[in-house]
CSV table of N, CA and C in Angstrom, one decimal:
chain,number,residue,atom,x,y,z
A,294,MET,N,-26.2,40.6,-25.6
A,294,MET,CA,-26.6,42.0,-26.7
A,294,MET,C,-28.2,41.5,-27.8
A,295,ARG,N,-28.9,41.9,-27.9
A,295,ARG,CA,-30.1,41.9,-28.4
A,295,ARG,C,-29.3,41.7,-30.1
A,296,LYS,N,-29.8,40.6,-30.5
A,296,LYS,CA,-29.8,40.3,-32.2
A,296,LYS,C,-30.0,41.5,-33.1
A,297,ALA,N,-30.7,42.8,-32.8
A,297,ALA,CA,-30.9,43.9,-33.8
A,297,ALA,C,-29.1,44.0,-33.9
A,298,GLU,N,-28.7,44.2,-32.7
A,298,GLU,CA,-27.5,45.2,-32.9
A,298,GLU,C,-25.9,44.0,-32.9
A,299,PHE,N,-26.2,43.2,-33.5
A,299,PHE,CA,-24.9,42.4,-33.9
A,299,PHE,C,-23.9,42.5,-34.3
A,300,ALA,N,-24.9,43.3,-35.7
A,300,ALA,CA,-23.5,43.9,-36.9
A,300,ALA,C,-23.3,45.3,-36.6
A,301,SER,N,-24.5,45.6,-36.0
A,301,SER,CA,-23.7,47.0,-35.0
A,301,SER,C,-22.3,47.6,-34.0
A,302,TRP,N,-22.2,46.2,-33.8
A,302,TRP,CA,-21.3,46.0,-33.0
A,302,TRP,C,-20.1,45.3,-33.0
A,303,ASP,N,-20.6,44.5,-34.1
A,303,ASP,CA,-19.2,43.5,-35.0
A,303,ASP,C,-18.8,43.1,-33.8
A,304,PHE,N,-18.9,42.4,-33.0
A,304,PHE,CA,-18.9,41.5,-32.4
A,304,PHE,C,-18.0,40.0,-32.9
A,305,TYR,N,-19.3,39.6,-33.7
A,305,TYR,CA,-19.7,37.6,-34.1
A,305,TYR,C,-19.0,37.8,-35.2
A,306,ASP,N,-18.4,37.1,-35.4
A,306,ASP,CA,-17.5,36.3,-36.7
A,306,ASP,C,-18.5,35.0,-37.1
A,307,VAL,N,-18.7,34.7,-36.0
A,307,VAL,CA,-19.3,33.5,-36.6
A,307,VAL,C,-20.9,32.8,-35.7
A,308,GLY,N,-21.4,32.3,-36.1
A,308,GLY,CA,-23.3,31.9,-35.9
A,308,GLY,C,-23.1,30.5,-35.6
A,309,LEU,N,-23.4,29.8,-34.5
A,309,LEU,CA,-23.1,28.4,-33.9
A,309,LEU,C,-24.9,27.9,-33.7
A,310,PRO,N,-25.5,27.8,-35.0
A,310,PRO,CA,-26.9,27.6,-34.8
A,310,PRO,C,-27.4,26.0,-33.6
A,311,SER,N,-26.2,25.6,-34.1
A,311,SER,CA,-26.3,24.0,-33.3
A,311,SER,C,-26.2,24.2,-32.2
A,312,LEU,N,-26.3,24.6,-31.3
A,312,LEU,CA,-25.8,25.3,-30.1
A,312,LEU,C,-26.9,26.4,-29.2
A,313,ALA,N,-27.8,26.3,-30.1
A,313,ALA,CA,-29.1,27.1,-29.7
A,313,ALA,C,-30.4,25.9,-29.8
A,314,SER,N,-30.6,26.5,-28.6
A,314,SER,CA,-32.3,25.4,-27.9
A,314,SER,C,-33.3,25.4,-29.1
A,315,SER,N,-33.6,24.6,-28.8
A,315,SER,CA,-35.0,24.0,-30.2
A,315,SER,C,-36.2,25.3,-29.9
A,316,GLU,N,-36.6,25.6,-31.2
A,316,GLU,CA,-38.2,26.8,-30.6
A,316,GLU,C,-38.7,26.3,-30.0
A,317,VAL,N,-38.9,25.0,-29.8
A,317,VAL,CA,-39.9,24.2,-28.3
A,317,VAL,C,-39.5,24.5,-26.7
A,318,LEU,N,-37.8,24.6,-27.1
A,318,LEU,CA,-37.4,25.2,-25.4
A,318,LEU,C,-37.4,26.6,-25.8
A,319,VAL,N,-36.9,27.2,-26.7
A,319,VAL,CA,-36.8,29.0,-26.3
A,319,VAL,C,-38.3,29.3,-25.6
A,320,LYS,N,-39.3,28.5,-26.3
A,320,LYS,CA,-41.3,29.2,-25.7
A,320,LYS,C,-40.8,28.5,-24.2
A,321,MET,N,-40.8,27.0,-23.8
A,321,MET,CA,-40.6,27.1,-22.7
A,321,MET,C,-39.9,27.6,-21.5
A,322,ALA,N,-38.6,27.8,-22.2
A,322,ALA,CA,-38.0,28.9,-21.2
A,322,ALA,C,-39.1,30.3,-21.2
A,323,LEU,N,-39.4,31.3,-21.8
A,323,LEU,CA,-39.7,31.9,-22.3
A,323,LEU,C,-41.1,32.5,-21.1
A,324,ARG,N,-41.7,31.1,-20.7
A,324,ARG,CA,-42.6,30.9,-19.5
A,324,ARG,C,-42.4,30.3,-18.5
A,325,SER,N,-41.2,29.9,-18.3
A,325,SER,CA,-41.2,28.9,-17.1
A,325,SER,C,-40.5,30.1,-16.2
A,326,ALA,N,-41.6,30.4,-14.7
A,326,ALA,CA,-41.7,31.1,-13.8
A,326,ALA,C,-41.3,30.5,-12.5
A,327,ASP,N,-40.9,29.1,-13.1
A,327,ASP,CA,-40.8,28.3,-11.1
A,327,ASP,C,-39.7,27.5,-11.7
A,328,GLN,N,-38.7,26.8,-10.8
A,328,GLN,CA,-37.9,26.1,-10.9
A,328,GLN,C,-38.3,24.8,-11.2
A,329,ARG,N,-39.8,24.1,-11.5
A,329,ARG,CA,-39.8,23.6,-11.8
A,329,ARG,C,-39.8,23.3,-13.4
A,330,THR,N,-39.9,23.8,-14.7
A,330,THR,CA,-40.0,24.4,-15.6
A,330,THR,C,-38.8,24.5,-15.7
A,331,TRP,N,-38.2,25.1,-15.2
A,331,TRP,CA,-36.7,25.4,-15.4
A,331,TRP,C,-35.9,24.4,-15.7
A,332,LYS,N,-35.8,23.3,-14.2
A,332,LYS,CA,-35.5,22.2,-14.4
A,332,LYS,C,-35.6,21.6,-15.7
A,333,ALA,N,-36.8,21.4,-15.9
A,333,ALA,CA,-37.2,20.5,-17.0
A,333,ALA,C,-36.9,21.2,-18.5
A,334,PHE,N,-36.7,21.7,-18.5
A,334,PHE,CA,-35.7,23.3,-19.7
A,334,PHE,C,-34.4,22.0,-19.4
A,335,VAL,N,-33.6,22.7,-18.3
A,335,VAL,CA,-32.3,22.2,-18.4
A,335,VAL,C,-32.0,20.5,-19.1
A,336,ARG,N,-33.1,19.9,-18.3
A,336,ARG,CA,-32.8,18.3,-18.6
A,336,ARG,C,-32.6,18.6,-20.3
A,337,ARG,N,-34.0,19.0,-20.9
A,337,ARG,CA,-34.7,19.2,-22.3
A,337,ARG,C,-32.9,19.5,-23.0
A,338,TYR,N,-32.8,20.6,-23.0
A,338,TYR,CA,-31.6,21.7,-23.2
A,338,TYR,C,-30.7,20.2,-23.3
A,339,ARG,N,-30.3,19.7,-22.4
A,339,ARG,CA,-29.0,18.9,-21.9
A,339,ARG,C,-29.2,17.7,-23.2
A,340,ALA,N,-29.9,17.1,-23.0
A,340,ALA,CA,-30.8,16.5,-24.2
A,340,ALA,C,-30.4,16.6,-25.4
A,341,GLU,N,-30.4,17.8,-26.2
A,341,GLU,CA,-30.5,18.3,-27.4
A,341,GLU,C,-29.2,18.6,-28.1
A,342,MET,N,-28.2,18.9,-26.4
A,342,MET,CA,-26.7,19.0,-26.8
A,342,MET,C,-25.7,17.8,-26.9
A,343,ARG,N,-26.9,16.4,-26.8
A,343,ARG,CA,-26.1,15.2,-26.9
A,343,ARG,C,-26.3,15.2,-28.1
A,344,LYS,N,-26.5,15.3,-29.0
A,344,LYS,CA,-26.8,15.4,-30.3
A,344,LYS,C,-26.0,15.5,-31.2
A,345,THR,N,-25.6,14.7,-32.2
A,345,THR,CA,-24.2,15.1,-32.9
A,345,THR,C,-24.2,16.0,-33.5
A,346,ASP,N,-25.0,16.9,-34.0
A,346,ASP,CA,-24.2,17.8,-34.3
A,346,ASP,C,-23.6,18.7,-33.2
A,347,ALA,N,-24.7,19.2,-32.1
A,347,ALA,CA,-24.6,20.2,-31.7
A,347,ALA,C,-23.0,19.4,-30.4
A,348,ALA,N,-22.8,18.0,-29.9
A,348,ALA,CA,-21.9,17.5,-29.5
A,348,ALA,C,-20.8,17.7,-29.8
A,349,ARG,N,-20.7,17.7,-31.6
A,349,ARG,CA,-19.2,17.7,-31.8
A,349,ARG,C,-18.7,19.3,-31.6
A,350,THR,N,-19.8,20.2,-31.9
A,350,THR,CA,-19.5,21.5,-32.1
A,350,THR,C,-18.8,21.2,-30.8
A,351,LEU,N,-19.4,20.6,-29.3
A,351,LEU,CA,-18.8,21.2,-28.0
A,351,LEU,C,-17.5,20.9,-28.0
A,352,ASP,N,-17.5,19.4,-28.3
A,352,ASP,CA,-16.1,18.8,-29.1
A,352,ASP,C,-15.1,20.0,-29.5
A,353,LEU,N,-15.6,20.5,-30.5
A,353,LEU,CA,-14.5,21.6,-31.6
A,353,LEU,C,-13.9,22.6,-30.5
A,354,LEU,N,-15.6,23.5,-30.0
A,354,LEU,CA,-14.9,24.3,-29.1
A,354,LEU,C,-14.4,24.2,-28.3
A,355,ALA,N,-14.2,22.8,-27.3
A,355,ALA,CA,-13.9,22.1,-26.0
A,355,ALA,C,-11.9,22.2,-26.5
A,356,ALA,N,-11.9,21.8,-28.0
A,356,ALA,CA,-10.4,21.5,-27.9
A,356,ALA,C,-10.0,22.6,-28.4
A,357,LEU,N,-10.6,23.6,-29.4
A,357,LEU,CA,-9.8,25.3,-29.7
A,357,LEU,C,-9.9,25.5,-28.2
A,358,SER,N,-10.3,25.6,-27.4
A,358,SER,CA,-10.3,26.7,-26.4
A,358,SER,C,-8.4,26.0,-25.3
A,359,ARG,N,-8.2,25.1,-26.0
A,359,ARG,CA,-7.0,24.3,-25.1
A,359,ARG,C,-5.9,25.4,-25.9
A,360,THR,N,-6.0,26.0,-26.6
A,360,THR,CA,-4.6,26.9,-27.6
A,360,THR,C,-4.9,27.7,-27.8
A,361,GLY,N,-6.6,28.1,-27.8
A,361,GLY,CA,-7.0,29.6,-28.2
A,361,GLY,C,-8.2,30.0,-27.1
A,362,ASN,N,-8.1,31.8,-27.5
A,362,ASN,CA,-8.5,32.5,-26.5
A,362,ASN,C,-10.0,32.9,-27.7
A,363,PHE,N,-11.0,32.4,-27.1
A,363,PHE,CA,-12.5,32.7,-28.0
A,363,PHE,C,-13.6,33.4,-27.0
A,364,SER,N,-14.7,33.7,-27.7
A,364,SER,CA,-15.8,34.0,-26.5
A,364,SER,C,-17.1,33.3,-27.0
A,365,VAL,N,-17.7,33.0,-26.4
A,365,VAL,CA,-19.1,32.4,-27.0
A,365,VAL,C,-20.2,33.4,-26.4
A,366,GLY,N,-20.9,34.2,-27.2
A,366,GLY,CA,-21.8,35.2,-26.8
A,366,GLY,C,-23.4,35.1,-27.1
A,367,ARG,N,-24.4,35.4,-26.5
A,367,ARG,CA,-25.8,35.0,-26.5
A,367,ARG,C,-26.4,35.9,-25.5
A,368,TYR,N,-27.3,36.5,-26.1
A,368,TYR,CA,-28.0,37.6,-25.4
A,368,TYR,C,-29.3,37.0,-24.7
A,369,CYS,N,-29.4,37.4,-23.4
A,369,CYS,CA,-30.3,36.6,-22.1
A,369,CYS,C,-30.8,37.8,-21.6
A,370,GLU,N,-32.0,38.4,-21.5
A,370,GLU,CA,-32.5,39.1,-20.9
A,370,GLU,C,-31.7,39.2,-19.2
A,371,ASP,N,-32.7,37.6,-19.0
A,371,ASP,CA,-32.3,36.9,-17.3
A,371,ASP,C,-31.3,35.9,-17.9
A,372,GLN,N,-30.6,35.7,-17.0
A,372,GLN,CA,-29.6,35.2,-17.0
A,372,GLN,C,-29.5,34.3,-15.9
A,373,THR,N,-30.4,34.3,-15.1
A,373,THR,CA,-30.6,33.3,-14.2
A,373,THR,C,-31.6,31.7,-14.3
A,374,CYS,N,-32.7,32.7,-16.0
A,374,CYS,CA,-32.8,31.6,-16.6
A,374,CYS,C,-32.4,32.0,-18.1
A,375,CYS,N,-31.3,31.5,-18.3
A,375,CYS,CA,-30.6,31.5,-19.9
A,375,CYS,C,-29.9,30.7,-19.9
A,376,HIS,N,-30.2,29.7,-21.3
A,376,HIS,CA,-29.6,28.5,-22.0
A,376,HIS,C,-27.5,29.2,-21.4
A,377,ARG,N,-27.3,30.0,-21.6
A,377,ARG,CA,-25.9,30.1,-21.7
A,377,ARG,C,-25.1,29.9,-20.3
A,378,SER,N,-25.7,29.9,-19.0
A,378,SER,CA,-25.5,29.6,-17.6
A,378,SER,C,-25.4,27.7,-18.1
A,379,ILE,N,-25.9,26.9,-19.1
A,379,ILE,CA,-25.7,25.2,-19.4
A,379,ILE,C,-24.5,25.3,-20.3
A,380,LEU,N,-24.8,26.4,-21.1
A,380,LEU,CA,-24.0,25.9,-22.0
A,380,LEU,C,-22.9,25.8,-21.7
A,381,ARG,N,-22.7,27.5,-20.5
A,381,ARG,CA,-21.1,27.2,-20.0
A,381,ARG,C,-20.3,26.0,-19.3
A,382,GLU,N,-21.7,25.5,-18.6
A,382,GLU,CA,-21.4,24.2,-18.0
A,382,GLU,C,-20.9,23.4,-18.8
A,383,LEU,N,-21.6,23.1,-19.9
A,383,LEU,CA,-21.3,22.2,-21.1
A,383,LEU,C,-19.9,21.8,-21.6
A,384,LEU,N,-19.3,23.5,-22.2
A,384,LEU,CA,-18.5,23.4,-22.4
A,384,LEU,C,-17.1,22.9,-21.5
A,385,LYS,N,-17.5,23.1,-20.4
A,385,LYS,CA,-16.3,22.7,-19.2
A,385,LYS,C,-16.0,21.0,-19.1
A,386,GLU,N,-17.5,20.5,-19.2
A,386,GLU,CA,-17.2,19.7,-19.1
A,386,GLU,C,-16.7,18.7,-20.5
A,387,HIS,N,-16.8,19.2,-21.6
A,387,HIS,CA,-16.2,18.5,-22.6
A,387,HIS,C,-15.0,19.2,-23.1
């Protein structure tokens, strides 16, 4: 879902910017035309998610998922090169 459509669809209750990739990595992902660049992005995004705020948020979501249902959403044009797939893996790992 595009950012401009968030309010009109009324899907999201809480934003979690601590799970978003940094601006530097967003730019890197947008220009990743090859697997080497994508792999570097994945490595760096995972490193960002090991930082305190992000790691605690992942731990919290993992704990909540054991007793409740919720969705974590984000819009990406191309899901094959999107941090959502990495975020899904990180949540499973936590």
